[in-house]
Amino acid sequence: MLRRVLAAAPPPPVVDWLIGLCVLFEVGSGLVSFTVGTPDGAWLFWLHTTVGLTLVGLLVFKLLRVRHRITGRVSWDRQTPLSVLMAFLAVCSLATGVFWTLGGNVPIWGWTTLNLHVGLGLLLVPLLFVHLRARFRTPRATDLDRRAALRTSALFVSGAVAWRATEAADRLLGGASRRFTGSKPTGDLYDTQTEGGGFPVTSWVADDPDPVDREEWSLTVTGLVEDELDLPYEAVGPERSQRALLDCTSGWYTVQEWRGVRVGDLLDSAGLDSGARYVRFTSVTGYRWSLPVAEARDALLATHVGDRRLSHGHGAPARLVAPGRRGFQWVKWVERVEVRRDPDPAQWVVTLISGFD
Ligand SMILES: Nc1nc2c(c(=O)[nH]1)N[C@H]1C(S)=C(S)[C@@H](COP(=O)(O)O)O[C@H]1N2
Ligand SMILES: [Mo]
């Protein structure tokens, strides 16, 4: 039986290379997927799942091949503990990924199984490089013959079939409520009654300001505008209402009725200068995100959600509502709107470290 499984494997060096490449692809596609919020990017999630399931097959080949080195018939060398740890992490990150895909979730200290999947996957990257330093071999031409190519293709086809099968299984298990991003309705994950607006308060990392006093707060509109604005809370009046879906990369989503001021109206009051291309929203904490002007126009600075004023946790006095963007881009506690010519690559770092002193 084991021999028959191994007979379907590409040559060992090819398996090893494919594992390395697939892991890197999974980490890359997983990180990029954090920025996908509209269905035209759904293919990235399909690809991520297919390559992940292909990786399951590759790991089976690899573990069957090296099992003697682990079970001790060949004595351990200095690299073996690292290899065992990597195998463990790889199996766990694949298992958590598949489990989540099938609708499962076992929260641990407020972490969803999707968070765990991401964390385990990221841990693998540094270990992979250490492992490569010790065991790296350039592939030889003889490894890459036609048979190896056929077996490799067969493996990816099996991965794609397995992906379709998990989709079907998921539908049978009632997973239709999940988005293409993998996110589930909050009610599946949290006791929504205990949370302010019926959905969880989530801050990406360490952003946790003191409550912002509405009386002292004001919203400035600056940058490439004809007239700078400095608006008190009452002027950010909730005259515009919009239903929008908030999809957090922790794996939950919620549809809410948001009310506030349309960013396009703010920009019209201020008047745009000719070079205006981006609008940057900055929180009292420094956390910030930019949107292209056209997209920003349709965004909302919300002061209310549902029939209530925003709670502190959800970003009072005002937070960005950016339909089609992922949750981490919906800046909370916004105090400054800046019209700019250039994009803002540093926002990627700022969002991660915001709140750490
Ligand atoms: N200033 C600031 N805004 C933020 C965050 C943050 O940490 N700081 N977290 C973001 C993340 S990751 C999400 S999912 C949403 C969550 O909004 P909620 O707490 O109202 O559910 O806010 C976003 N806005
Ligand atoms: Mo999030």
Coordinates of C-alpha atoms and ligand atoms in Angstrom, one line a residue:
M1 CA 0.0 0.0 0.0
L2 CA 2.7 2.5 1.1
R3 CA 4.8 1.5 -1.8
R4 CA 1.9 2.1 -4.2
V5 CA 1.4 5.6 -2.8
L6 CA 5.1 6.4 -3.2
A7 CA 5.1 5.0 -6.7
A8 CA 2.8 7.9 -7.7
A9 CA 5.2 10.4 -6.3
P10 CA 7.4 12.7 -8.4
P11 CA 11.2 12.1 -7.7
P12 CA 12.2 13.2 -4.2
P13 CA 14.1 16.3 -5.2
V14 CA 11.0 17.5 -7.2
V15 CA 8.7 16.8 -4.2
D16 CA 11.0 18.8 -1.9
W17 CA 11.2 21.7 -4.3
L18 CA 7.5 21.7 -4.9
I19 CA 6.8 21.8 -1.1
G20 CA 9.1 24.8 -0.7
L21 CA 7.5 26.6 -3.6
C22 CA 4.0 25.7 -2.6
V23 CA 4.6 26.9 1.0
L24 CA 5.9 30.3 -0.3
F25 CA 3.0 30.5 -2.7
E26 CA 0.5 29.9 0.1
V27 CA 2.0 32.5 2.3
G28 CA 2.1 35.0 -0.5
S29 CA -1.4 34.3 -1.8
G30 CA -2.7 34.2 1.8
L31 CA -1.3 37.7 2.6
V32 CA -2.5 39.2 -0.7
S33 CA -5.9 37.7 -0.1
F34 CA -6.2 40.0 3.0
T35 CA -6.7 42.8 0.5
V36 CA -9.4 41.1 -1.6
G37 CA -12.9 42.2 -0.7
T38 CA -14.9 41.9 -3.9
P39 CA -15.9 38.7 -5.8
D40 CA -13.7 39.5 -8.8
G41 CA -10.8 38.4 -6.7
A42 CA -12.4 35.1 -5.6
W43 CA -10.0 33.1 -7.9
L44 CA -7.2 33.9 -5.5
F45 CA -9.0 32.0 -2.7
W46 CA -9.7 29.1 -5.0
L47 CA -6.0 29.0 -6.0
H48 CA -4.9 29.2 -2.4
T49 CA -7.2 26.3 -1.5
T50 CA -6.1 24.2 -4.5
V51 CA -2.4 24.6 -3.9
G52 CA -3.0 24.0 -0.1
L53 CA -4.7 20.7 -0.9
T54 CA -1.9 19.8 -3.4
L55 CA 0.5 20.5 -0.5
V56 CA -1.3 17.8 1.5
G57 CA -0.4 15.2 -1.2
L58 CA 3.2 16.4 -1.4
L59 CA 3.5 16.2 2.4
V60 CA 2.2 12.7 2.4
F61 CA 4.9 11.7 -0.1
K62 CA 7.5 13.5 1.8
L63 CA 6.6 12.1 5.2
L64 CA 6.3 8.5 3.9
R65 CA 9.8 8.9 2.4
V66 CA 11.5 10.3 5.4
R67 CA 9.7 8.4 8.1
H68 CA 12.7 6.2 8.8
R69 CA 14.7 9.3 9.7
I70 CA 12.2 10.3 12.2
T71 CA 11.2 6.9 13.8
G72 CA 14.9 6.4 14.5
R73 CA 16.0 3.6 12.2
V74 CA 18.5 6.2 11.0
S75 CA 19.8 8.3 13.9
W76 CA 18.7 11.9 14.2
D77 CA 21.1 14.6 13.0
R78 CA 21.2 18.3 14.0
Q79 CA 18.6 19.2 11.5
T80 CA 16.0 16.5 12.5
P81 CA 14.3 18.4 15.3
L82 CA 13.8 21.4 13.1
S83 CA 12.4 19.1 10.4
V84 CA 10.0 17.5 12.8
L85 CA 8.8 20.9 14.0
M86 CA 8.3 22.0 10.5
A87 CA 6.3 18.9 9.6
F88 CA 4.2 19.5 12.7
L89 CA 3.5 23.2 11.8
A90 CA 2.8 22.3 8.1
V91 CA 0.3 19.6 9.1
C92 CA -1.4 21.9 11.6
S93 CA -1.6 24.9 9.2
L94 CA -3.1 22.6 6.5
A95 CA -5.4 21.0 9.0
T96 CA -6.7 24.3 10.3
G97 CA -7.1 25.6 6.8
V98 CA -9.2 22.6 5.7
F99 CA -11.1 22.6 9.0
W100 CA -12.1 26.3 8.5
T101 CA -13.0 25.6 4.8
L102 CA -15.4 22.9 6.0
G103 CA -17.1 25.4 8.4
G104 CA -15.2 24.5 11.6
N105 CA -14.0 26.9 14.2
V106 CA -12.5 26.3 17.7
P107 CA -11.6 29.7 19.2
I108 CA -8.6 29.8 21.4
W109 CA -8.0 32.9 23.5
G110 CA -10.2 34.9 21.1
W111 CA -8.3 33.6 18.1
T112 CA -10.4 32.1 15.4
T113 CA -9.2 29.0 13.7
L114 CA -8.5 31.2 10.6
N115 CA -6.2 33.4 12.7
L116 CA -4.4 30.2 13.9
H117 CA -4.1 29.0 10.3
V118 CA -2.5 32.3 9.3
G119 CA -0.1 32.3 12.4
L120 CA 1.0 28.7 11.8
G121 CA 1.6 29.4 8.1
L122 CA 3.7 32.5 8.8
L123 CA 5.8 30.6 11.4
L124 CA 6.8 28.2 8.7
V125 CA 8.5 30.8 6.6
P126 CA 11.6 31.5 8.7
L127 CA 11.9 27.8 9.5
L128 CA 11.8 27.0 5.8
F129 CA 14.8 29.3 5.2
V130 CA 16.8 27.8 8.0
H131 CA 16.0 24.3 6.7
L132 CA 17.0 25.3 3.2
R133 CA 20.3 26.5 4.3
A134 CA 21.2 23.1 5.7
R135 CA 19.5 20.9 3.1
F136 CA 19.4 23.0 -0.1
R137 CA 20.2 21.1 -3.3
T138 CA 19.9 22.6 -6.8
P139 CA 17.7 20.3 -8.9
R140 CA 19.4 18.3 -11.6
A141 CA 18.1 18.1 -15.1
T142 CA 17.7 14.3 -14.7
D143 CA 15.1 14.9 -12.0
L144 CA 12.9 16.9 -14.3
D145 CA 12.0 14.4 -17.0
R146 CA 8.6 13.9 -18.6
R147 CA 7.4 11.4 -16.0
A148 CA 8.1 13.9 -13.2
A149 CA 6.2 16.6 -15.0
L150 CA 3.3 14.2 -15.6
R151 CA 3.1 13.2 -11.9
T152 CA 3.4 16.8 -10.8
S153 CA 0.6 17.8 -13.0
A154 CA -1.5 14.8 -11.8
L155 CA -0.9 16.0 -8.3
F156 CA -2.2 19.5 -9.0
V157 CA -5.2 18.1 -10.8
S158 CA -5.9 16.0 -7.7
G159 CA -5.5 19.2 -5.6
A160 CA -8.2 20.9 -7.8
V161 CA -10.5 17.9 -7.5
A162 CA -10.0 17.9 -3.8
W163 CA -10.9 21.6 -3.7
R164 CA -14.1 21.0 -5.6
A165 CA -14.9 18.1 -3.2
T166 CA -14.4 20.3 -0.2
E167 CA -16.7 22.9 -1.7
A168 CA -19.4 20.3 -2.2
A169 CA -18.9 18.8 1.3
D170 CA -19.1 22.3 2.7
R171 CA -22.4 23.0 1.0
L172 CA -23.7 19.7 2.4
L173 CA -22.5 20.8 5.8
G174 CA -24.5 24.0 5.4
G175 CA -21.6 26.4 4.7
A176 CA -23.4 28.4 2.1
S177 CA -23.4 31.4 4.4
R178 CA -19.7 31.8 4.1
R179 CA -18.3 34.4 1.8
F180 CA -15.8 33.7 -1.0
T181 CA -13.2 35.2 1.4
G182 CA -14.0 32.4 3.9
S183 CA -15.6 34.8 6.4
K184 CA -18.6 33.6 8.3
P185 CA -21.6 35.5 9.6
T186 CA -20.7 36.9 13.1
G187 CA -23.5 34.9 14.6
D188 CA -21.7 31.6 13.7
L189 CA -18.6 32.7 15.7
Y190 CA -19.6 35.0 18.5
D191 CA -22.3 35.6 20.9
T192 CA -23.5 38.8 19.2
Q193 CA -25.8 39.8 22.0
T194 CA -22.9 40.6 24.3
E195 CA -21.3 43.0 21.7
G196 CA -22.3 46.6 21.3
G197 CA -23.7 46.9 17.8
G198 CA -24.3 43.2 17.3
F199 CA -20.8 42.5 15.9
P200 CA -17.4 42.2 17.6
V201 CA -15.0 45.0 18.3
T202 CA -11.8 44.1 16.6
S203 CA -8.6 46.0 16.5
W204 CA -5.9 44.6 14.3
V205 CA -3.0 44.8 16.7
A206 CA -2.5 47.2 19.6
D207 CA -4.7 50.1 18.7
D208 CA -6.7 50.9 21.8
P209 CA -7.2 54.6 22.4
D210 CA -9.1 56.3 25.3
P211 CA -12.6 57.2 24.4
V212 CA -12.7 60.3 22.2
D213 CA -14.8 63.1 23.5
R214 CA -17.4 64.2 20.9
E215 CA -17.3 67.8 22.2
E216 CA -13.6 68.1 21.8
W217 CA -13.3 66.2 18.6
S218 CA -13.4 67.7 15.2
L219 CA -12.9 66.4 11.7
T220 CA -10.3 68.1 9.5
V221 CA -10.2 68.0 5.7
T222 CA -6.8 69.1 4.5
G223 CA -4.3 68.6 1.7
L224 CA -5.0 69.3 -1.9
V225 CA -8.2 71.2 -1.3
E226 CA -9.3 74.7 -2.0
D227 CA -10.7 75.3 1.5
E228 CA -9.6 73.3 4.5
L229 CA -12.5 72.2 6.7
D230 CA -12.6 71.7 10.5
L231 CA -16.0 70.3 11.3
P232 CA -17.5 69.8 14.8
Y233 CA -19.4 66.6 15.5
E234 CA -22.8 68.1 14.7
A235 CA -21.6 69.0 11.2
V236 CA -20.7 65.4 10.4
G237 CA -24.5 64.8 10.7
P238 CA -25.8 61.4 9.9
E239 CA -27.9 62.4 6.8
R240 CA -26.5 59.6 4.6
S241 CA -27.4 56.0 5.2
Q242 CA -25.8 53.0 3.5
R243 CA -25.9 49.3 4.0
A244 CA -22.4 47.8 3.8
L245 CA -20.7 44.6 4.6
L246 CA -17.7 44.6 7.0
D247 CA -15.4 41.6 6.4
C248 CA -12.6 41.1 8.9
T249 CA -9.6 39.0 8.0
S250 CA -10.1 37.2 11.3
G251 CA -12.9 35.4 9.4
W252 CA -16.2 37.1 10.2
Y253 CA -18.5 39.5 8.4
T254 CA -21.5 41.5 9.2
V255 CA -24.0 43.6 7.2
Q256 CA -25.0 46.8 8.9
E257 CA -26.9 50.0 8.1
W258 CA -24.3 52.8 8.6
R259 CA -25.1 56.5 8.8
G260 CA -22.9 59.5 8.6
V261 CA -21.5 61.8 6.0
R262 CA -20.6 60.8 2.4
V263 CA -16.9 61.5 1.8
G264 CA -17.8 62.8 -1.7
D265 CA -19.9 65.5 0.0
L266 CA -17.0 66.5 2.2
L267 CA -14.7 66.7 -0.8
D268 CA -17.2 68.8 -2.7
S269 CA -17.5 71.2 0.3
A270 CA -13.7 71.5 0.4
G271 CA -13.2 71.6 -3.4
L272 CA -10.4 69.5 -4.9
D273 CA -7.2 70.8 -6.3
S274 CA -6.1 69.5 -9.7
G275 CA -3.5 67.0 -8.4
A276 CA -5.9 65.2 -6.1
R277 CA -5.6 61.4 -6.5
Y278 CA -5.9 59.8 -3.1
V279 CA -7.8 60.4 0.1
R280 CA -6.1 59.4 3.3
F281 CA -8.1 58.7 6.5
T282 CA -6.1 59.0 9.8
S283 CA -7.2 57.8 13.2
V284 CA -6.5 59.6 16.5
T285 CA -4.1 56.7 17.0
G286 CA -2.2 57.3 13.8
Y287 CA -3.6 54.2 12.1
R288 CA -4.5 55.2 8.6
W289 CA -5.6 54.1 5.1
S290 CA -5.9 55.7 1.7
L291 CA -8.4 55.2 -1.1
P292 CA -8.3 56.5 -4.7
V293 CA -10.5 59.7 -4.9
A294 CA -13.2 58.1 -7.0
E295 CA -13.6 55.2 -4.5
A296 CA -13.3 57.5 -1.5
R297 CA -16.3 59.6 -2.8
D298 CA -18.6 56.6 -2.3
A299 CA -17.2 55.8 1.2
L300 CA -18.9 57.0 4.3
L301 CA -17.6 58.5 7.5
A302 CA -20.1 56.9 9.8
T303 CA -21.2 58.3 13.2
H304 CA -24.0 55.8 13.6
V305 CA -24.6 52.1 13.0
G306 CA -28.0 50.6 13.1
D307 CA -30.2 52.9 15.1
R308 CA -27.5 53.9 17.5
R309 CA -24.5 56.2 17.7
L310 CA -21.2 54.4 17.2
S311 CA -19.8 53.0 20.4
H312 CA -16.2 53.8 21.4
G313 CA -15.1 50.3 20.4
H314 CA -16.5 50.6 16.9
G315 CA -14.7 53.9 16.3
A316 CA -16.7 56.8 17.7
P317 CA -17.1 59.6 16.9
A318 CA -16.6 58.6 13.3
R319 CA -15.2 55.7 11.4
L320 CA -14.6 54.9 7.7
V321 CA -17.1 52.7 5.9
A322 CA -15.4 51.5 2.7
P323 CA -17.6 49.0 0.9
G324 CA -15.7 46.3 -1.0
R325 CA -12.6 46.8 1.3
R326 CA -11.6 44.4 4.1
G327 CA -12.2 45.4 7.7
F328 CA -8.7 46.5 8.5
Q329 CA -9.1 49.3 6.0
W330 CA -12.2 50.7 7.7
V331 CA -10.2 53.1 9.9
K332 CA -11.8 53.8 13.3
W333 CA -11.7 57.1 15.4
V334 CA -11.0 59.1 12.2
E335 CA -10.0 62.7 12.9
R336 CA -8.2 63.7 9.6
V337 CA -9.1 63.4 6.0
E338 CA -6.2 64.4 3.7
V339 CA -6.4 64.8 -0.1
R340 CA -3.1 63.7 -1.6
R341 CA -1.4 63.2 -4.9
D342 CA 0.6 60.1 -3.9
P343 CA -0.3 56.7 -2.6
D344 CA 0.9 55.9 0.9
P345 CA 2.9 52.6 1.0
A346 CA 3.9 53.3 4.7
Q347 CA 0.3 52.7 5.7
W348 CA 1.1 48.9 5.6
V349 CA 3.6 49.2 8.3
V350 CA 1.7 51.9 10.3
T351 CA -1.4 49.7 10.6
L352 CA 0.7 46.9 12.0
I353 CA 2.6 48.9 14.6
S354 CA 0.0 51.5 15.4
G355 CA -0.7 51.5 19.2
F356 CA 2.7 50.1 20.2
D357 CA 4.6 52.8 22.1
Ligands
LIG1 N1 -7.8 52.9 14.2 C1 -8.1 51.6 14.0 N2 -9.1 51.3 13.1 C2 -9.4 50.0 12.8 C3 -8.6 49.0 13.5 C4 -7.6 49.3 14.4 O1 -7.0 48.5 15.0 N3 -7.4 50.7 14.6 N4 -9.0 47.7 13.2 C5 -9.6 47.4 11.9 C6 -10.1 46.0 11.8 S1 -8.9 44.8 11.6 C7 -11.4 45.7 11.6 S2 -11.9 44.2 11.2 C8 -12.4 46.8 11.8 C9 -13.3 46.2 12.9 O2 -14.3 47.1 13.2 P1 -15.2 46.9 14.5 O3 -14.3 46.9 15.7 O4 -16.2 48.0 14.5 O5 -15.9 45.6 14.3 O6 -11.8 48.0 12.2 C10 -10.7 48.4 11.5 N5 -10.3 49.7 11.9
MO2 MO -10.0 42.8 11.0

